């Protein structure tokens, strides 16, 4: 009798070893997706792994989005995500070996990937499918999220003391949190026993499942039950407004600071999650924090200095025509500045006139006449021409001597 028990144990042990070996030897294929090979065909009942290699980080790819689209309904396939093929196979084997009941699966037809990291997606479907790689070089939703974060961070001090924002936020929170209030009221009627407490402690997963189910079918609920949704929002909105009106806007300075910090924290998170280029997002958050700590004028001065240090401007040389034009413009500015100074109270006109050789010419200059006379212009042009001819003659003689 005893040997029969040992024999059964040995047979059971061998069966478990063989079963684990079969499960661990998962058959799979690995395919790579990129811009040149962005569309593939997947087969049913096989674990097929699709890998995206990623690209180098650059500022021009900051708001880029890469996503994979599967041509199946979410209930017709299961996918596993990992950093490489081995990671995907390990997750698949863990699911196959263990008893698994997860109400939090996140099945989607469109799976977003990190554009800068290698990512592998393992797909097992009940029928054949098409899988495509889409690259959005400039995702305007990401830009909108980033700009919204900037606007929220800058306007947080004014929003924290705004009465309209207080009522709108209170009504919105009341509408979305009314389900939690209903659960709290329902719990008051339940018996206070240890068994019921354990049921409530372990039943949170059912609540999460219901919330996820409502979220997945939110559009269908809004279309099929328009009147019920309208009356629900109206009823909960009125109650939330009454509660907010009863307590009034926040007036305590510490509470206002907490609201402002909470809004700024949400804004920083919006900016951070607006891009998969985390270094650039952190730099934008650093700029926002610097703007919050420093005065506006000093902040822009510091930002300009940092920009000039990182991106120094390239020096440009003036052409001959630009040189003469710049000289004329600066001369006119200097003459106007001189006229303004001579007519200001800071200048003693009589003392200045006594020091001049030709006061009449100075008076004409103050009235708007030219600061040089025609004879001086003619003498300048003649001297310049003689000097130019002399230089040309010297160059010609030097070239003839060389010949």
Coordinates of C-alpha atoms in Angstrom, one line a residue:
X1 CA 0.0 0.0 0.0
X2 CA 2.8 2.3 0.9
X3 CA 4.6 1.8 -2.5
X4 CA 1.4 2.8 -4.3
X5 CA 1.4 6.1 -2.5
X6 CA 5.1 6.7 -3.5
X7 CA 4.3 5.7 -7.1
X8 CA 1.4 8.2 -7.3
X9 CA 3.7 10.9 -5.9
X10 CA 6.4 10.1 -8.5
X11 CA 3.9 10.1 -11.4
X12 CA 2.5 13.4 -10.2
X13 CA 5.9 14.9 -9.9
X14 CA 6.8 13.8 -13.4
X15 CA 3.6 15.2 -14.8
X16 CA 4.3 18.6 -13.2
X17 CA 7.8 18.6 -14.6
X18 CA 6.7 17.8 -18.1
X19 CA 3.9 20.3 -18.0
X20 CA 6.2 23.1 -16.8
X21 CA 8.7 22.2 -19.5
X22 CA 6.0 22.4 -22.2
X23 CA 4.8 25.7 -20.9
X24 CA 8.3 27.1 -20.7
X25 CA 9.2 26.1 -24.3
X26 CA 6.9 28.7 -25.8
X27 CA 6.9 28.9 -29.6
X28 CA 7.2 32.5 -30.8
X29 CA 8.5 34.6 -33.6
X30 CA 10.1 38.1 -33.5
X31 CA 9.6 40.8 -36.1
X32 CA 10.8 44.3 -36.2
X33 CA 8.8 47.4 -37.1
X34 CA 10.2 50.6 -38.5
X35 CA 9.4 53.3 -41.1
X36 CA 10.4 51.1 -44.0
X37 CA 8.6 48.0 -42.7
X38 CA 5.6 49.5 -40.9
X39 CA 2.8 47.0 -41.8
X40 CA 2.9 43.3 -41.1
X41 CA 0.4 40.4 -41.0
X42 CA 0.0 38.3 -37.8
X43 CA -1.3 34.7 -37.5
X44 CA -3.7 33.2 -35.0
X45 CA -2.9 31.0 -32.1
X46 CA 0.8 31.9 -32.1
X47 CA 2.7 34.3 -29.9
X48 CA 4.2 36.8 -32.3
X49 CA 6.5 39.5 -30.9
X50 CA 6.9 42.9 -32.7
X51 CA 9.8 45.1 -31.6
X52 CA 10.5 48.7 -32.2
X53 CA 14.1 49.8 -31.8
X54 CA 13.6 53.4 -30.9
X55 CA 15.6 56.4 -32.1
X56 CA 18.1 58.9 -30.7
X57 CA 16.7 61.7 -28.6
X58 CA 16.6 65.1 -30.2
X59 CA 14.7 68.3 -29.4
X60 CA 12.9 68.2 -32.8
X61 CA 11.4 64.9 -31.8
X62 CA 10.1 66.2 -28.4
X63 CA 6.4 65.9 -29.3
X64 CA 6.6 62.8 -31.4
X65 CA 4.2 59.9 -30.9
X66 CA 4.7 56.3 -32.0
X67 CA 1.8 53.9 -31.8
X68 CA 0.9 50.4 -33.0
X69 CA -2.6 49.7 -34.4
X70 CA -4.0 46.1 -34.4
X71 CA -6.9 45.3 -36.7
X72 CA -8.9 43.3 -34.2
X73 CA -11.4 43.9 -31.5
X74 CA -9.8 44.2 -28.0
X75 CA -11.6 41.0 -26.9
X76 CA -10.0 39.0 -29.8
X77 CA -6.4 39.2 -28.7
X78 CA -4.1 39.5 -25.7
X79 CA -0.9 41.5 -25.8
X80 CA 2.2 41.6 -23.5
X81 CA 4.6 44.5 -23.4
X82 CA 8.3 44.4 -22.5
X83 CA 11.6 45.9 -23.1
X84 CA 12.8 42.9 -25.2
X85 CA 11.5 39.6 -26.6
X86 CA 12.7 37.6 -23.5
X87 CA 10.7 39.9 -21.2
X88 CA 7.6 39.4 -23.3
X89 CA 8.0 35.6 -23.3
X90 CA 8.6 35.6 -19.5
X91 CA 5.3 37.5 -18.9
X92 CA 3.5 35.2 -21.3
X93 CA 4.8 32.1 -19.5
X94 CA 3.9 33.5 -16.1
X95 CA 0.3 34.0 -17.3
X96 CA 0.2 30.5 -18.7
X97 CA 1.6 28.8 -15.5
X98 CA -0.5 30.6 -12.9
X99 CA -4.2 31.0 -12.2
X100 CA -4.8 34.4 -13.5
X101 CA -7.9 36.6 -13.0
X102 CA -7.2 40.3 -13.7
X103 CA -10.1 42.7 -14.1
X104 CA -7.6 45.5 -14.8
X105 CA -6.5 44.4 -18.3
X106 CA -6.1 47.4 -20.5
X107 CA -6.8 46.1 -24.0
X108 CA -6.6 48.6 -26.7
X109 CA -6.5 48.5 -30.5
X110 CA -3.9 51.4 -30.5
X111 CA -0.9 50.9 -28.3
X112 CA 1.4 53.8 -27.7
X113 CA 5.2 53.3 -27.6
X114 CA 8.1 55.3 -26.3
X115 CA 9.7 56.8 -29.5
X116 CA 13.2 56.7 -27.8
X117 CA 13.3 53.3 -26.2
X118 CA 13.2 49.8 -27.5
X119 CA 9.8 48.2 -26.9
X120 CA 8.5 44.8 -27.8
X121 CA 4.8 43.8 -28.0
X122 CA 3.7 40.2 -27.9
X123 CA 0.3 39.5 -29.5
X124 CA -1.7 36.3 -29.3
X125 CA -5.0 36.4 -31.3
X126 CA -7.8 34.1 -32.1
X127 CA -7.6 34.9 -35.8
X128 CA -5.3 36.5 -38.3
X129 CA -4.8 40.3 -38.1
X130 CA -2.9 43.2 -39.5
X131 CA -0.5 45.3 -37.4
X132 CA 0.7 48.8 -38.4
X133 CA 3.2 51.2 -37.0
X134 CA 2.2 54.9 -37.1
X135 CA 4.6 57.7 -36.4
X136 CA 3.2 61.2 -35.7
X137 CA 6.1 63.6 -35.9
X138 CA 4.3 66.5 -34.3
X139 CA 1.5 65.5 -32.0
X140 CA -0.6 68.6 -31.5
X141 CA -2.4 67.0 -28.5
X142 CA 0.9 66.8 -26.8
X143 CA 1.7 70.4 -27.6
X144 CA -1.8 71.5 -26.4
X145 CA -1.2 69.5 -23.1
X146 CA 2.2 71.3 -22.6
X147 CA 0.8 74.7 -23.3
X148 CA -2.2 74.0 -21.0
X149 CA 0.3 73.1 -18.3
X150 CA 2.2 76.4 -18.8
X151 CA -1.0 78.4 -18.7
X152 CA -2.2 76.6 -15.6
X153 CA 1.1 77.1 -13.8
X154 CA 1.2 80.9 -14.6
X155 CA -2.4 81.5 -13.7
X156 CA -2.4 79.3 -10.5
X157 CA -2.1 82.3 -8.1
X158 CA -5.1 84.1 -9.7
X159 CA -7.2 80.9 -10.0
X160 CA -6.7 80.0 -6.3
X161 CA -8.5 83.2 -5.3
X162 CA -11.1 83.2 -8.1
X163 CA -14.7 82.6 -7.1
X164 CA -15.8 81.4 -10.5
X165 CA -13.0 78.8 -10.6
X166 CA -14.0 77.7 -7.0
X167 CA -17.6 77.1 -8.0
X168 CA -16.8 75.4 -11.3
X169 CA -14.3 73.1 -9.6
X170 CA -16.6 72.3 -6.7
X171 CA -19.5 71.4 -9.1
X172 CA -17.2 69.2 -11.3
X173 CA -15.8 67.4 -8.3
X174 CA -19.3 66.9 -6.9
X175 CA -20.6 65.4 -10.1
X176 CA -17.8 62.9 -10.5
X177 CA -17.5 62.1 -6.8
X178 CA -21.2 61.5 -6.2
X179 CA -20.7 57.8 -6.8
X180 CA -18.3 57.7 -3.8
X181 CA -20.8 59.6 -1.7
X182 CA -23.5 57.0 -2.7
X183 CA -21.1 54.2 -1.6
X184 CA -20.5 55.9 1.7
X185 CA -24.2 56.4 2.4
X186 CA -24.8 52.7 1.5
X187 CA -22.1 51.6 3.9
X188 CA -23.9 53.3 6.7
X189 CA -26.8 50.9 6.4
X190 CA -24.7 47.8 6.4
X191 CA -24.2 45.8 9.7
X192 CA -21.0 46.6 11.6
X193 CA -19.5 43.1 11.7
X194 CA -16.0 41.8 10.9
X195 CA -17.3 39.7 8.0
X196 CA -18.9 42.8 6.4
X197 CA -15.7 44.8 7.0
X198 CA -13.7 42.2 5.2
X199 CA -16.2 42.1 2.4
X200 CA -15.9 45.9 2.0
X201 CA -12.1 45.7 2.2
X202 CA -11.9 43.1 -0.5
X203 CA -14.7 44.4 -2.7
X204 CA -12.8 47.4 -3.9
X205 CA -11.8 45.5 -7.0
X206 CA -15.4 45.1 -8.0
X207 CA -15.9 48.9 -7.7
X208 CA -12.8 49.4 -9.9
X209 CA -14.2 47.0 -12.4
X210 CA -17.5 48.8 -12.5
X211 CA -15.7 52.2 -13.0
X212 CA -13.6 50.7 -15.8
X213 CA -16.7 49.2 -17.4
X214 CA -18.5 52.5 -17.3
X215 CA -15.5 54.3 -18.7
X216 CA -15.2 51.9 -21.6
X217 CA -18.9 52.3 -22.4
X218 CA -19.2 56.0 -21.5
X219 CA -20.0 57.1 -25.1
X220 CA -22.7 54.4 -25.4
X221 CA -24.3 55.3 -22.1
X222 CA -24.3 59.0 -23.1
X223 CA -26.0 58.2 -26.4
X224 CA -28.5 55.6 -25.2
X225 CA -29.5 57.3 -21.9
X226 CA -29.3 61.0 -22.7
X227 CA -32.1 62.1 -20.4
X228 CA -30.9 60.1 -17.4
X229 CA -27.3 61.4 -17.8
X230 CA -28.7 65.0 -18.1
X231 CA -30.8 64.7 -15.0
X232 CA -28.0 63.1 -13.1
X233 CA -25.5 65.9 -14.0
X234 CA -28.2 68.5 -13.3
X235 CA -29.2 67.1 -9.9
X236 CA -25.6 66.5 -8.6
X237 CA -24.5 69.9 -10.0
X238 CA -27.2 71.7 -8.1
X239 CA -26.4 69.9 -4.9
X240 CA -22.7 70.6 -5.4
X241 CA -23.4 74.3 -6.0
X242 CA -25.5 74.5 -2.8
X243 CA -22.7 73.0 -0.8
X244 CA -20.1 75.3 -2.3
X245 CA -22.4 78.3 -1.7
X246 CA -23.0 77.3 1.9
X247 CA -19.3 77.2 2.7
X248 CA -18.3 80.1 0.4
X249 CA -15.0 80.6 -1.4
X250 CA -11.7 79.9 0.4
X251 CA -10.4 83.0 2.3
X252 CA -7.7 81.5 4.6
X253 CA -4.2 82.3 3.2
X254 CA -2.9 78.9 4.0
X255 CA -5.7 77.2 2.2
X256 CA -5.2 79.4 -0.8
X257 CA -1.5 78.5 -0.8
X258 CA -2.4 74.8 -0.7
X259 CA -4.8 75.3 -3.7
X260 CA -2.1 77.2 -5.6
X261 CA 0.5 74.6 -4.9
X262 CA -1.9 71.8 -6.0
X263 CA -2.7 73.6 -9.3
X264 CA 1.0 74.2 -9.9
X265 CA 1.8 70.5 -9.2
X266 CA -0.9 69.4 -11.7
X267 CA 0.6 71.8 -14.2
X268 CA 4.1 70.4 -13.8
X269 CA 2.7 66.9 -14.2
X270 CA 0.9 68.0 -17.4
X271 CA 4.2 69.4 -18.8
X272 CA 6.2 66.4 -17.8
X273 CA 3.8 63.8 -19.3
X274 CA 3.3 65.9 -22.5
X275 CA 6.5 64.4 -24.0
X276 CA 8.4 61.1 -23.8
X277 CA 11.6 63.2 -24.0
X278 CA 11.8 63.3 -20.2
X279 CA 15.0 65.4 -20.1
X280 CA 13.4 68.2 -22.1
X281 CA 10.2 68.0 -20.0
X282 CA 12.3 68.4 -16.8
X283 CA 14.0 71.4 -18.3
X284 CA 10.7 73.0 -19.0
X285 CA 9.6 72.3 -15.5
X286 CA 12.8 73.8 -14.3
X287 CA 12.1 77.0 -16.3
X288 CA 8.6 77.2 -14.7
X289 CA 10.0 76.8 -11.2
X290 CA 12.6 79.4 -11.9
X291 CA 9.9 81.7 -13.2
X292 CA 8.0 81.1 -10.0
X293 CA 11.0 81.8 -7.7
X294 CA 12.5 84.8 -9.5
X295 CA 10.8 88.1 -10.4
X296 CA 9.7 88.4 -14.0
X297 CA 12.3 90.9 -15.2
X298 CA 15.1 89.0 -13.5
X299 CA 13.8 85.7 -14.8
X300 CA 13.9 86.9 -18.4
X301 CA 17.4 88.3 -17.9
X302 CA 18.6 85.0 -16.6
X303 CA 16.9 83.1 -19.4
X304 CA 18.5 85.3 -22.0
X305 CA 21.9 84.8 -20.4
X306 CA 21.5 81.0 -20.4
X307 CA 20.3 81.1 -24.0
X308 CA 23.3 83.2 -25.1
X309 CA 25.7 80.9 -23.3
X310 CA 24.2 77.7 -24.9
X311 CA 23.5 79.3 -28.3
X312 CA 25.9 82.2 -28.9
X313 CA 25.0 84.4 -31.8
X314 CA 27.2 84.1 -34.9
X315 CA 29.0 87.4 -35.7
X316 CA 28.1 88.8 -39.1
X317 CA 30.3 91.2 -41.1
X318 CA 28.8 94.3 -42.9
X319 CA 29.2 94.9 -46.6
X320 CA 30.5 98.2 -47.9
X321 CA 27.0 99.5 -48.6
X322 CA 25.7 98.5 -45.2
X323 CA 28.7 100.1 -43.6
X324 CA 28.0 103.5 -45.3
X325 CA 24.3 103.2 -44.5
X326 CA 25.0 102.4 -40.9
X327 CA 27.4 105.4 -40.7
X328 CA 24.7 107.8 -42.0
X329 CA 22.1 106.5 -39.6
X330 CA 24.3 106.7 -36.6
X331 CA 25.5 110.2 -37.6
X332 CA 21.9 111.4 -37.8
X333 CA 21.2 109.9 -34.4
X334 CA 24.2 111.6 -32.9
X335 CA 23.3 115.0 -34.4
X336 CA 19.8 114.8 -33.1
X337 CA 21.1 113.9 -29.7
X338 CA 23.4 116.9 -29.8
X339 CA 20.5 119.2 -30.8
X340 CA 18.5 117.8 -27.9
X341 CA 21.3 118.3 -25.4
X342 CA 21.9 121.9 -26.6
X343 CA 18.2 122.8 -26.1
X344 CA 18.0 121.1 -22.7
X345 CA 18.4 123.0 -19.4
X346 CA 21.5 121.0 -18.7
X347 CA 23.4 123.0 -21.4
X348 CA 24.5 126.7 -20.9
X349 CA 23.8 128.1 -24.4
X350 CA 25.5 131.5 -23.8
X351 CA 28.7 129.9 -22.6
X352 CA 28.7 127.5 -25.5
X353 CA 28.2 130.3 -28.0
X354 CA 31.1 132.3 -26.5
X355 CA 33.5 129.3 -27.1
X356 CA 32.5 128.9 -30.8
X357 CA 34.3 130.6 -33.7
X358 CA 31.1 130.8 -35.8
X359 CA 28.0 131.2 -33.7
X360 CA 25.8 131.9 -36.7
X361 CA 26.6 128.5 -38.2
X362 CA 25.8 126.9 -34.8
X363 CA 22.5 128.7 -34.8
X364 CA 21.7 127.4 -38.3
X365 CA 22.6 123.9 -37.2
X366 CA 20.2 124.2 -34.2
X367 CA 17.4 125.3 -36.6
X368 CA 17.9 122.1 -38.7
X369 CA 20.5 123.1 -41.3
X370 CA 23.3 120.7 -42.3
X371 CA 26.3 120.5 -40.0
X372 CA 28.8 120.8 -42.9
X373 CA 29.0 123.3 -45.7
X374 CA 29.2 122.7 -49.4
X375 CA 32.8 123.9 -49.6
X376 CA 33.7 121.3 -47.0
X377 CA 31.9 118.5 -48.9
X378 CA 33.7 119.5 -52.1
X379 CA 37.1 119.7 -50.4
X380 CA 36.5 116.2 -48.9
X381 CA 35.5 114.7 -52.2
X382 CA 38.6 116.3 -53.9
X383 CA 41.0 115.1 -51.3
X384 CA 39.5 111.6 -51.4
X385 CA 39.8 111.5 -55.2
X386 CA 43.4 112.7 -55.1
X387 CA 44.2 110.1 -52.4
X388 CA 42.5 107.3 -54.3
X389 CA 44.4 108.3 -57.5
X390 CA 47.6 108.3 -55.6
X391 CA 47.0 104.9 -54.2
X392 CA 46.1 103.5 -57.7
X393 CA 49.3 105.2 -59.2
X394 CA 51.4 103.6 -56.5
X395 CA 49.9 100.2 -57.1
X396 CA 50.4 100.5 -60.9
X397 CA 54.0 101.5 -60.5
X398 CA 54.6 98.6 -58.2
X399 CA 53.0 96.2 -60.6
X400 CA 55.1 97.7 -63.6
X401 CA 58.3 97.3 -61.6
X402 CA 57.5 93.7 -60.8
X403 CA 57.0 93.1 -64.5

